[in-house]
PDB file of C-alpha atoms in Angstrom:
ATOM      1  CA  MET A   1       0.000   0.000   0.000  1.00 69.00           C
ATOM      2  CA  ARG A   2       1.227   3.481  -0.826  1.00 89.00           C
ATOM      3  CA  ASN A   3       2.197   5.759   2.034  1.00 95.00           C
ATOM      4  CA  PRO A   4      -1.054   6.925   3.756  1.00 96.00           C
ATOM      5  CA  GLU A   5       0.639  10.202   4.698  1.00 96.00           C
ATOM      6  CA  GLU A   6       0.601  11.181   1.028  1.00 97.00           C
ATOM      7  CA  LEU A   7      -3.181  11.574   1.249  1.00 98.00           C
ATOM      8  CA  PHE A   8      -2.951  14.802   3.247  1.00 98.00           C
ATOM      9  CA  GLU A   9      -0.861  17.875   3.800  1.00 98.00           C
ATOM     10  CA  LEU A  10      -0.163  19.214   7.259  1.00 98.00           C
ATOM     11  CA  THR A  11      -0.417  22.950   7.803  1.00 98.00           C
ATOM     12  CA  PRO A  12       2.085  24.899   9.936  1.00 98.00           C
ATOM     13  CA  ALA A  13      -0.535  24.997  12.692  1.00 98.00           C
ATOM     14  CA  ALA A  14      -0.162  21.232  13.158  1.00 98.00           C
ATOM     15  CA  GLU A  15       3.049  21.846  15.076  1.00 96.00           C
ATOM     16  CA  GLU A  16       1.135  23.759  17.749  1.00 94.00           C
ATOM     17  CA  VAL A  17      -1.620  21.182  18.400  1.00 97.00           C
ATOM     18  CA  PRO A  18      -1.644  19.941  22.005  1.00 96.00           C
ATOM     19  CA  THR A  19      -1.720  16.189  22.498  1.00 97.00           C
ATOM     20  CA  GLY A  20      -4.385  14.203  24.313  1.00 97.00           C
ATOM     21  CA  LEU A  21      -7.470  15.777  22.713  1.00 98.00           C
ATOM     22  CA  ALA A  22     -10.816  14.233  21.780  1.00 98.00           C
ATOM     23  CA  LEU A  23     -11.647  13.795  18.089  1.00 98.00           C
ATOM     24  CA  VAL A  24     -15.144  14.600  16.778  1.00 98.00           C
ATOM     25  CA  ALA A  25     -15.992  13.452  13.250  1.00 98.00           C
ATOM     26  CA  GLY A  26     -18.873  13.697  10.822  1.00 96.00           C
ATOM     27  CA  LEU A  27     -18.541  12.841   7.128  1.00 97.00           C
ATOM     28  CA  THR A  28     -21.316  13.379   4.604  1.00 94.00           C
ATOM     29  CA  GLY A  29     -21.948  10.229   2.595  1.00 83.00           C
ATOM     30  CA  PHE A  30     -24.700   8.196   1.013  1.00 79.00           C
ATOM     31  CA  ALA A  31     -26.893   8.461   4.129  1.00 85.00           C
ATOM     32  CA  ASP A  32     -27.394  11.770   5.905  1.00 94.00           C
ATOM     33  CA  ALA A  33     -31.030  11.743   6.991  1.00 95.00           C
ATOM     34  CA  GLY A  34     -32.359  15.170   7.853  1.00 95.00           C
ATOM     35  CA  SER A  35     -28.992  16.568   6.684  1.00 96.00           C
ATOM     36  CA  ALA A  36     -27.874  15.960  10.267  1.00 97.00           C
ATOM     37  CA  VAL A  37     -24.148  15.661   9.532  1.00 97.00           C
ATOM     38  CA  THR A  38     -24.204  18.431   6.933  1.00 97.00           C
ATOM     39  CA  GLN A  39     -25.809  20.767   9.463  1.00 97.00           C
ATOM     40  CA  LEU A  40     -23.492  19.632  12.261  1.00 97.00           C
ATOM     41  CA  ASN A  41     -20.395  20.382  10.208  1.00 97.00           C
ATOM     42  CA  ARG A  42     -21.688  23.724   8.989  1.00 96.00           C
ATOM     43  CA  TYR A  43     -22.850  24.792  12.430  1.00 96.00           C
ATOM     44  CA  LEU A  44     -19.587  23.910  14.139  1.00 96.00           C
ATOM     45  CA  LEU A  45     -17.477  25.595  11.477  1.00 95.00           C
ATOM     46  CA  GLU A  46     -19.631  28.722  11.811  1.00 95.00           C
ATOM     47  CA  THR A  47     -19.877  28.874  15.602  1.00 94.00           C
ATOM     48  CA  VAL A  48     -16.631  27.523  17.081  1.00 95.00           C
ATOM     49  CA  ARG A  49     -13.075  28.699  16.502  1.00 94.00           C
ATOM     50  CA  THR A  50     -11.206  26.341  14.156  1.00 97.00           C
ATOM     51  CA  THR A  51      -7.715  26.147  12.660  1.00 98.00           C
ATOM     52  CA  GLU A  52      -6.967  23.715   9.832  1.00 98.00           C
ATOM     53  CA  ILE A  53      -4.150  21.286  10.599  1.00 98.00           C
ATOM     54  CA  ALA A  54      -4.486  18.651   7.840  1.00 98.00           C
ATOM     55  CA  VAL A  55      -6.120  18.947   4.413  1.00 98.00           C
ATOM     56  CA  PHE A  56      -6.862  15.764   2.442  1.00 98.00           C
ATOM     57  CA  ASP A  57      -6.276  15.272  -1.284  1.00 98.00           C
ATOM     58  CA  ASN A  58      -9.510  15.518  -3.275  1.00 97.00           C
ATOM     59  CA  ASP A  59      -7.954  14.082  -6.434  1.00 96.00           C
ATOM     60  CA  ALA A  60      -7.088  10.877  -4.575  1.00 97.00           C
ATOM     61  CA  LEU A  61     -10.299  10.478  -2.573  1.00 97.00           C
ATOM     62  CA  LEU A  62     -13.205  12.161  -4.376  1.00 96.00           C
ATOM     63  CA  ASP A  63     -15.386  11.009  -7.286  1.00 95.00           C
ATOM     64  CA  TYR A  64     -16.048  14.384  -8.888  1.00 94.00           C
ATOM     65  CA  ARG A  65     -18.738  12.965 -11.178  1.00 91.00           C
ATOM     66  CA  ALA A  66     -20.776  11.783  -8.195  1.00 89.00           C
ATOM     67  CA  ARG A  67     -20.284  14.975  -6.153  1.00 88.00           C
ATOM     68  CA  ARG A  68     -19.577  17.728  -8.618  1.00 90.00           C
ATOM     69  CA  PRO A  69     -17.958  20.942  -7.378  1.00 92.00           C
ATOM     70  CA  THR A  70     -19.953  24.170  -7.486  1.00 92.00           C
ATOM     71  CA  ILE A  71     -19.253  26.836 -10.084  1.00 94.00           C
ATOM     72  CA  MET A  72     -20.565  30.393  -9.779  1.00 96.00           C
ATOM     73  CA  PHE A  73     -21.602  31.943 -13.108  1.00 95.00           C
ATOM     74  CA  ASP A  74     -22.099  35.705 -13.378  1.00 95.00           C
ATOM     75  CA  GLU A  75     -23.861  36.644 -16.652  1.00 94.00           C
ATOM     76  CA  ASP A  76     -20.942  35.851 -18.964  1.00 96.00           C
ATOM     77  CA  HIS A  77     -18.057  34.640 -16.822  1.00 96.00           C
ATOM     78  CA  LEU A  78     -17.141  32.280 -13.999  1.00 96.00           C
ATOM     79  CA  THR A  79     -16.422  33.926 -10.667  1.00 95.00           C
ATOM     80  CA  GLU A  80     -15.825  31.110  -8.189  1.00 95.00           C
ATOM     81  CA  TYR A  81     -14.924  27.426  -8.098  1.00 94.00           C
ATOM     82  CA  SER A  82     -15.774  25.634  -4.829  1.00 92.00           C
ATOM     83  CA  PRO A  83     -14.676  21.993  -4.571  1.00 92.00           C
ATOM     84  CA  PRO A  84     -15.605  19.909  -1.530  1.00 93.00           C
ATOM     85  CA  ARG A  85     -13.073  19.822   1.298  1.00 95.00           C
ATOM     86  CA  LEU A  86     -12.055  17.118   3.766  1.00 98.00           C
ATOM     87  CA  VAL A  87     -10.203  18.714   6.648  1.00 98.00           C
ATOM     88  CA  LEU A  88      -8.935  17.938  10.137  1.00 98.00           C
ATOM     89  CA  SER A  89      -8.996  21.059  12.322  1.00 98.00           C
ATOM     90  CA  LEU A  90      -8.117  22.135  15.811  1.00 98.00           C
ATOM     91  CA  ALA A  91     -11.319  23.534  17.335  1.00 98.00           C
ATOM     92  CA  HIS A  92     -12.459  24.988  20.643  1.00 97.00           C
ATOM     93  CA  ASP A  93     -15.859  24.568  22.266  1.00 96.00           C
ATOM     94  CA  GLU A  94     -17.905  27.323  23.903  1.00 94.00           C
ATOM     95  CA  LEU A  95     -15.758  27.147  27.054  1.00 95.00           C
ATOM     96  CA  GLY A  96     -12.523  27.252  25.067  1.00 96.00           C
ATOM     97  CA  ILE A  97     -11.730  23.551  25.504  1.00 97.00           C
ATOM     98  CA  PRO A  98      -9.701  22.307  22.497  1.00 98.00           C
ATOM     99  CA  PHE A  99     -10.627  19.252  20.435  1.00 98.00           C
ATOM    100  CA  LEU A 100      -9.951  17.879  16.960  1.00 98.00           C
ATOM    101  CA  LEU A 101     -12.693  18.136  14.337  1.00 98.00           C
ATOM    102  CA  LEU A 102     -12.885  16.103  11.120  1.00 98.00           C
ATOM    103  CA  THR A 103     -15.360  17.570   8.615  1.00 98.00           C
ATOM    104  CA  GLY A 104     -16.170  17.107   4.954  1.00 97.00           C
ATOM    105  CA  TYR A 105     -17.123  14.330   2.564  1.00 96.00           C
ATOM    106  CA  GLU A 106     -16.858  10.591   3.020  1.00 97.00           C
ATOM    107  CA  PRO A 107     -14.076   9.473   0.640  1.00 97.00           C
ATOM    108  CA  ASP A 108     -15.243   7.598  -2.441  1.00 96.00           C
ATOM    109  CA  PHE A 109     -11.908   5.849  -2.927  1.00 97.00           C
ATOM    110  CA  GLN A 110      -9.023   4.303  -0.922  1.00 97.00           C
ATOM    111  CA  TRP A 111     -10.916   3.567   2.290  1.00 97.00           C
ATOM    112  CA  ASP A 112      -8.197   1.433   3.847  1.00 97.00           C
ATOM    113  CA  ARG A 113      -5.496   3.941   3.027  1.00 97.00           C
ATOM    114  CA  PHE A 114      -7.587   6.845   4.322  1.00 98.00           C
ATOM    115  CA  ALA A 115      -8.333   4.942   7.538  1.00 98.00           C
ATOM    116  CA  ASP A 116      -4.603   4.336   7.972  1.00 98.00           C
ATOM    117  CA  ALA A 117      -3.933   8.030   7.360  1.00 98.00           C
ATOM    118  CA  LEU A 118      -6.510   9.117   9.914  1.00 98.00           C
ATOM    119  CA  LEU A 119      -5.344   6.589  12.496  1.00 98.00           C
ATOM    120  CA  GLY A 120      -1.782   7.813  11.927  1.00 98.00           C
ATOM    121  CA  LEU A 121      -2.848  11.404  12.584  1.00 98.00           C
ATOM    122  CA  MET A 122      -4.687  10.282  15.712  1.00 98.00           C
ATOM    123  CA  GLU A 123      -1.543   8.532  16.922  1.00 98.00           C
ATOM    124  CA  ARG A 124       0.545  11.604  16.113  1.00 97.00           C
ATOM    125  CA  PHE A 125      -1.710  13.835  18.219  1.00 98.00           C
ATOM    126  CA  GLN A 126      -2.326  11.132  20.866  1.00 98.00           C
ATOM    127  CA  VAL A 127      -6.111  11.361  20.555  1.00 98.00           C
ATOM    128  CA  ILE A 128      -7.788  10.127  23.733  1.00 98.00           C
ATOM    129  CA  SER A 129     -11.258   9.419  22.333  1.00 98.00           C
ATOM    130  CA  THR A 130     -13.117   9.400  19.021  1.00 98.00           C
ATOM    131  CA  THR A 131     -16.782  10.341  18.616  1.00 98.00           C
ATOM    132  CA  TRP A 132     -18.569  10.291  15.287  1.00 98.00           C
ATOM    133  CA  VAL A 133     -22.126  10.860  14.104  1.00 97.00           C
ATOM    134  CA  HIS A 134     -24.288   9.854  11.170  1.00 95.00           C
ATOM    135  CA  ALA A 135     -28.039   9.637  10.564  1.00 96.00           C
ATOM    136  CA  ILE A 136     -30.444   7.196   8.925  1.00 94.00           C
ATOM    137  CA  PRO A 137     -34.165   7.398   8.112  1.00 92.00           C
ATOM    138  CA  MET A 138     -36.500   5.500  10.426  1.00 90.00           C
ATOM    139  CA  PRO A 139     -40.321   5.232  10.594  1.00 88.00           C
ATOM    140  CA  VAL A 140     -40.592   7.315  13.753  1.00 90.00           C
ATOM    141  CA  PRO A 141     -42.733  10.430  14.353  1.00 91.00           C
ATOM    142  CA  HIS A 142     -41.387  13.983  14.331  1.00 93.00           C
ATOM    143  CA  THR A 143     -43.443  14.629  17.485  1.00 91.00           C
ATOM    144  CA  ARG A 144     -41.060  12.598  19.632  1.00 92.00           C
ATOM    145  CA  PRO A 145     -37.412  13.343  20.512  1.00 92.00           C
ATOM    146  CA  ILE A 146     -34.912  11.908  18.056  1.00 94.00           C
ATOM    147  CA  LYS A 147     -33.393   8.724  19.422  1.00 93.00           C
ATOM    148  CA  VAL A 148     -29.973   7.227  18.729  1.00 95.00           C
ATOM    149  CA  THR A 149     -28.290   3.871  18.358  1.00 94.00           C
ATOM    150  CA  VAL A 150     -24.866   3.812  20.007  1.00 96.00           C
ATOM    151  CA  SER A 151     -21.886   1.665  19.062  1.00 97.00           C
ATOM    152  CA  GLY A 152     -18.277   1.481  20.137  1.00 97.00           C
ATOM    153  CA  THR A 153     -16.447   0.838  23.390  1.00 98.00           C
ATOM    154  CA  ARG A 154     -18.361   3.155  25.743  1.00 97.00           C
ATOM    155  CA  THR A 155     -20.743   0.720  27.429  1.00 95.00           C
ATOM    156  CA  ASP A 156     -22.037   3.482  29.697  1.00 95.00           C
ATOM    157  CA  LEU A 157     -23.326   5.422  26.686  1.00 95.00           C
ATOM    158  CA  VAL A 158     -24.771   2.299  25.090  1.00 94.00           C
ATOM    159  CA  GLU A 159     -26.718   1.528  28.269  1.00 92.00           C
ATOM    160  CA  SER A 160     -27.941   5.081  28.874  1.00 92.00           C
ATOM    161  CA  MET A 161     -28.610   6.319  25.335  1.00 93.00           C
ATOM    162  CA  SER A 162     -29.031   3.508  22.807  1.00 92.00           C
ATOM    163  CA  ALA A 163     -32.772   3.214  22.070  1.00 89.00           C
ATOM    164  CA  TRP A 164     -32.519   0.569  19.354  1.00 86.00           C
ATOM    165  CA  ARG A 165     -29.978  -2.258  19.398  1.00 87.00           C
ATOM    166  CA  PRO A 166     -30.535  -4.411  16.327  1.00 85.00           C
ATOM    167  CA  ARG A 167     -28.537  -7.387  15.132  1.00 87.00           C
ATOM    168  CA  THR A 168     -28.419  -6.686  11.422  1.00 86.00           C
ATOM    169  CA  GLN A 169     -26.355  -6.070   8.319  1.00 89.00           C
ATOM    170  CA  ALA A 170     -26.118  -2.500   7.052  1.00 87.00           C
ATOM    171  CA  PRO A 171     -24.176  -0.555   4.418  1.00 89.00           C
ATOM    172  CA  ALA A 172     -20.984   0.691   6.018  1.00 92.00           C
ATOM    173  CA  ASN A 173     -19.841   4.262   6.456  1.00 92.00           C
ATOM    174  CA  LEU A 174     -16.092   4.856   6.232  1.00 96.00           C
ATOM    175  CA  LEU A 175     -16.131   5.856   9.893  1.00 97.00           C
ATOM    176  CA  HIS A 176     -17.534   2.415  10.697  1.00 97.00           C
ATOM    177  CA  LEU A 177     -14.210   1.083   9.452  1.00 97.00           C
ATOM    178  CA  VAL A 178     -12.300   3.559  11.616  1.00 98.00           C
ATOM    179  CA  GLU A 179     -14.446   2.629  14.640  1.00 98.00           C
ATOM    180  CA  TYR A 180     -13.898  -1.075  13.976  1.00 98.00           C
ATOM    181  CA  ARG A 181     -10.127  -0.639  13.916  1.00 98.00           C
ATOM    182  CA  LEU A 182     -10.077   1.557  17.014  1.00 98.00           C
ATOM    183  CA  ALA A 183     -12.272  -0.870  18.980  1.00 98.00           C
ATOM    184  CA  ASP A 184     -10.017  -3.744  17.906  1.00 97.00           C
ATOM    185  CA  LYS A 185      -7.099  -1.841  19.463  1.00 96.00           C
ATOM    186  CA  GLY A 186      -9.050  -1.185  22.677  1.00 96.00           C
ATOM    187  CA  GLU A 187      -9.277   2.574  22.059  1.00 97.00           C
ATOM    188  CA  SER A 188     -12.143   4.780  23.270  1.00 98.00           C
ATOM    189  CA  VAL A 189     -14.563   5.236  20.363  1.00 98.00           C
ATOM    190  CA  THR A 190     -18.270   6.013  20.137  1.00 98.00           C
ATOM    191  CA  GLY A 191     -20.549   6.072  17.104  1.00 98.00           C
ATOM    192  CA  PHE A 192     -23.981   7.679  17.206  1.00 97.00           C
ATOM    193  CA  VAL A 193     -26.614   6.776  14.611  1.00 96.00           C
ATOM    194  CA  LEU A 194     -29.455   9.304  14.679  1.00 97.00           C
ATOM    195  CA  LEU A 195     -32.871   7.784  13.929  1.00 95.00           C
ATOM    196  CA  VAL A 196     -34.534  10.548  11.891  1.00 95.00           C
ATOM    197  CA  PRO A 197     -38.223  10.482  10.826  1.00 92.00           C
ATOM    198  CA  HIS A 198     -38.167   8.853   7.414  1.00 89.00           C
ATOM    199  CA  TYR A 199     -40.590  11.324   5.886  1.00 88.00           C
ATOM    200  CA  LEU A 200     -38.225  14.169   6.800  1.00 91.00           C
ATOM    201  CA  SER A 201     -35.020  12.451   5.691  1.00 90.00           C
ATOM    202  CA  ASP A 202     -34.723  14.554   2.526  1.00 91.00           C
ATOM    203  CA  THR A 203     -35.224  17.830   4.399  1.00 93.00           C
ATOM    204  CA  GLU A 204     -32.831  19.886   6.490  1.00 95.00           C
ATOM    205  CA  PHE A 205     -34.254  19.024   9.930  1.00 96.00           C
ATOM    206  CA  PRO A 206     -32.645  21.332  12.540  1.00 96.00           C
ATOM    207  CA  LEU A 207     -33.494  19.108  15.507  1.00 96.00           C
ATOM    208  CA  ALA A 208     -31.373  16.350  13.962  1.00 97.00           C
ATOM    209  CA  ALA A 209     -28.359  18.634  14.261  1.00 97.00           C
ATOM    210  CA  VAL A 210     -29.327  19.428  17.864  1.00 96.00           C
ATOM    211  CA  THR A 211     -29.391  15.712  18.695  1.00 97.00           C
ATOM    212  CA  ALA A 212     -26.017  15.283  17.001  1.00 97.00           C
ATOM    213  CA  LEU A 213     -24.508  18.046  19.143  1.00 97.00           C
ATOM    214  CA  GLU A 214     -26.100  16.650  22.312  1.00 96.00           C
ATOM    215  CA  SER A 215     -24.693  13.202  21.509  1.00 97.00           C
ATOM    216  CA  VAL A 216     -21.193  14.582  21.002  1.00 98.00           C
ATOM    217  CA  SER A 217     -21.472  16.485  24.285  1.00 97.00           C
ATOM    218  CA  ALA A 218     -22.583  13.338  26.127  1.00 96.00           C
ATOM    219  CA  ALA A 219     -19.513  11.463  24.887  1.00 97.00           C
ATOM    220  CA  THR A 220     -16.908  14.196  25.241  1.00 97.00           C
ATOM    221  CA  GLY A 221     -18.119  16.759  27.777  1.00 97.00           C
ATOM    222  CA  LEU A 222     -17.676  19.489  25.161  1.00 97.00           C
ATOM    223  CA  ILE A 223     -20.207  22.333  25.236  1.00 96.00           C
ATOM    224  CA  PHE A 224     -21.721  23.867  22.091  1.00 95.00           C
ATOM    225  CA  PRO A 225     -24.208  26.699  21.573  1.00 91.00           C
ATOM    226  CA  THR A 226     -27.507  25.306  20.267  1.00 93.00           C
ATOM    227  CA  ASP A 227     -30.031  28.118  20.805  1.00 94.00           C
ATOM    228  CA  ARG A 228     -30.239  29.064  17.129  1.00 94.00           C
ATOM    229  CA  LEU A 229     -30.707  25.469  15.982  1.00 95.00           C
ATOM    230  CA  ARG A 230     -33.351  24.833  18.640  1.00 95.00           C
ATOM    231  CA  GLU A 231     -35.314  27.886  17.545  1.00 96.00           C
ATOM    232  CA  GLU A 232     -35.090  26.826  13.911  1.00 96.00           C
ATOM    233  CA  GLY A 233     -36.220  23.358  14.971  1.00 95.00           C
ATOM    234  CA  ARG A 234     -39.263  24.705  16.788  1.00 95.00           C
ATOM    235  CA  GLU A 235     -40.265  26.727  13.739  1.00 95.00           C
ATOM    236  CA  PHE A 236     -39.749  23.727  11.461  1.00 94.00           C
ATOM    237  CA  VAL A 237     -41.827  21.404  13.642  1.00 94.00           C
ATOM    238  CA  SER A 238     -44.547  24.044  13.989  1.00 94.00           C
ATOM    239  CA  LYS A 239     -44.936  24.174  10.200  1.00 92.00           C
ATOM    240  CA  ILE A 240     -45.103  20.378   9.964  1.00 91.00           C
ATOM    241  CA  ASP A 241     -47.664  20.289  12.778  1.00 92.00           C
ATOM    242  CA  GLU A 242     -49.828  22.798  10.897  1.00 90.00           C
ATOM    243  CA  GLN A 243     -49.810  20.537   7.872  1.00 86.00           C
ATOM    244  CA  VAL A 244     -50.609  17.460   9.931  1.00 88.00           C
ATOM    245  CA  THR A 245     -53.479  19.197  11.759  1.00 89.00           C
ATOM    246  CA  ALA A 246     -55.002  20.346   8.475  1.00 87.00           C
ATOM    247  CA  SER A 247     -54.982  16.865   6.919  1.00 84.00           C
ATOM    248  CA  GLU A 248     -56.970  14.002   8.410  1.00 86.00           C
ATOM    249  CA  GLU A 249     -54.932  11.448   6.475  1.00 84.00           C
ATOM    250  CA  LEU A 250     -51.637  12.907   7.659  1.00 84.00           C
ATOM    251  CA  ALA A 251     -52.876  13.004  11.250  1.00 87.00           C
ATOM    252  CA  ARG A 252     -53.827   9.334  11.022  1.00 87.00           C
ATOM    253  CA  LEU A 253     -50.466   8.297   9.588  1.00 86.00           C
ATOM    254  CA  VAL A 254     -48.419  10.278  12.133  1.00 88.00           C
ATOM    255  CA  GLY A 255     -50.695   9.008  14.926  1.00 89.00           C
ATOM    256  CA  THR A 256     -49.883   5.429  13.918  1.00 87.00           C
ATOM    257  CA  LEU A 257     -46.171   6.191  14.142  1.00 87.00           C
ATOM    258  CA  GLU A 258     -46.636   7.796  17.563  1.00 88.00           C
ATOM    259  CA  GLU A 259     -48.564   4.813  18.917  1.00 86.00           C
ATOM    260  CA  ARG A 260     -45.979   2.296  17.765  1.00 85.00           C
ATOM    261  CA  HIS A 261     -43.069   4.458  18.959  1.00 86.00           C
ATOM    262  CA  ASP A 262     -44.577   4.892  22.429  1.00 86.00           C
ATOM    263  CA  THR A 263     -45.392   1.200  22.717  1.00 83.00           C
ATOM    264  CA  TYR A 264     -41.821   0.270  21.854  1.00 80.00           C
ATOM    265  CA  MET A 265     -40.304   2.808  24.254  1.00 81.00           C
ATOM    266  CA  GLN A 266     -42.538   1.632  27.115  1.00 79.00           C
ATOM    267  CA  GLY A 267     -41.004  -1.812  26.949  1.00 67.00           C
ATOM    268  CA  ASN A 268     -43.970  -3.536  25.331  1.00 46.00           C
ATOM    269  CA  PRO A 269     -43.152  -6.687  23.369  1.00 44.00           C
ATOM    270  CA  LEU A 270     -42.660  -4.949  20.031  1.00 40.00           C
ATOM    271  CA  PRO A 271     -39.277  -6.222  18.796  1.00 46.00           C
ATOM    272  CA  SER A 272     -38.449  -3.074  16.881  1.00 47.00           C
ATOM    273  CA  PRO A 273     -39.666   0.492  16.355  1.00 49.00           C
ATOM    274  CA  LEU A 274     -39.654  -0.311  12.639  1.00 47.00           C
ATOM    275  CA  VAL A 275     -42.891  -2.277  12.433  1.00 45.00           C
ATOM    276  CA  ASP A 276     -46.276  -2.530  14.109  1.00 47.00           C
ATOM    277  CA  GLU A 277     -47.639  -5.704  15.681  1.00 47.00           C
ATOM    278  CA  ASP A 278     -49.138  -6.712  12.336  1.00 47.00           C
ATOM    279  CA  GLY A 279     -45.872  -5.917  10.552  1.00 45.00           C
ATOM    280  CA  SER A 280     -47.175  -2.771   8.863  1.00 49.00           C
ATOM    281  CA  VAL A 281     -45.961   0.784   8.988  1.00 50.00           C
ATOM    282  CA  PRO A 282     -46.932   3.957   7.133  1.00 51.00           C
ATOM    283  CA  SER A 283     -44.351   4.369   4.408  1.00 55.00           C
ATOM    284  CA  ALA A 284     -42.316   7.490   3.839  1.00 53.00           C
ATOM    285  CA  ASP A 285     -43.950   7.731   0.407  1.00 59.00           C
ATOM    286  CA  GLU A 286     -47.435   7.720   1.936  1.00 59.00           C
ATOM    287  CA  ILE A 287     -46.632  10.491   4.383  1.00 58.00           C
ATOM    288  CA  ALA A 288     -44.637  12.495   1.867  1.00 58.00           C
ATOM    289  CA  ALA A 289     -47.472  12.173  -0.649  1.00 61.00           C
ATOM    290  CA  GLU A 290     -49.982  13.462   1.891  1.00 56.00           C
ATOM    291  CA  LEU A 291     -47.685  16.364   2.783  1.00 59.00           C
ATOM    292  CA  GLU A 292     -47.258  17.247  -0.890  1.00 59.00           C
ATOM    293  CA  LYS A 293     -51.011  16.940  -1.504  1.00 58.00           C
ATOM    294  CA  PHE A 294     -51.698  19.311   1.359  1.00 50.00           C
ATOM    295  CA  LEU A 295     -49.068  21.812   0.220  1.00 49.00           C
ATOM    296  CA  ALA A 296     -50.343  21.725  -3.360  1.00 56.00           C
ATOM    297  CA  ALA A 297     -53.906  22.392  -2.185  1.00 54.00           C
ATOM    298  CA  ARG A 298     -52.655  25.199   0.006  1.00 48.00           C
ATOM    299  CA  ARG A 299     -50.735  26.772  -2.899  1.00 52.00           C
ATOM    300  CA  ARG A 300     -53.824  26.632  -5.127  1.00 57.00           C
ATOM    301  CA  SER A 301     -55.883  28.258  -2.379  1.00 53.00           C
ATOM    302  CA  ASP A 302     -53.338  31.040  -1.959  1.00 55.00           C
ATOM    303  CA  GLU A 303     -53.269  31.618  -5.740  1.00 61.00           C
ATOM    304  CA  ASP A 304     -57.065  31.763  -5.912  1.00 62.00           C
ATOM    305  CA  GLN A 305     -57.142  34.287  -3.090  1.00 58.00           C
ATOM    306  CA  GLY A 306     -54.427  36.333  -4.796  1.00 57.00           C
TER     307      GLY A 306
END
């Protein structure tokens, strides 16, 4: 295998990074329900102080045809080219406590080599714990707090926070590979899978980002400002609630999700929050179709009134 260190370039700031920090990671990939990781990365980069210490090589790791860079066009000329970035930074939480932050895209290529590169950087900086977040769609209602599934070596977090503990096969995220290798070495690592309402998985759901931040805080003790995201989340949920209240079909479908969710959480014999006792569940398509039907009717009504 080629030298993993060739996948990144260290910045001068890397020489000033203190050892023994926690690493927080979130990579956008094929599954990012509610844009949880996208929002988490953007929010942290906007609200906490960060300094780049390692920048990864797009040409080695990125499939540009699958995730094309953005070009800004101004009437007759190009003004800006913005490729994706995969960066390890030194960051500081609201109290000024330093930590390492890995943000950007999930590499399309060279997973093993990238994992080796990241593990080498973690060894270089003597990382004491790794916490990472991703999100998947689940048939759960938006009217209940977002739950998580916890993996890794922190049994205390698994016992206190993991709401769903399946035995199943699932498509891997690159950070699953990193977690697997860290756990095999006996290192402290925690993965949080956010269980986002499936009918909101294609939206930007602010409360998913709030849950991501709360999960990171639970694992690391780091403190992050969340007031803005919480307010955006309340406004988002309020709009969804208006739509549900105005549609009998939507209310019925969401009510079914609520009943099954509450039964599962109360310790009733439902084996999973995924299905009802008869094995049925309102599909994301059903709920999304009802939401779209309601919005279309509302738009027509507004146009008629205009």
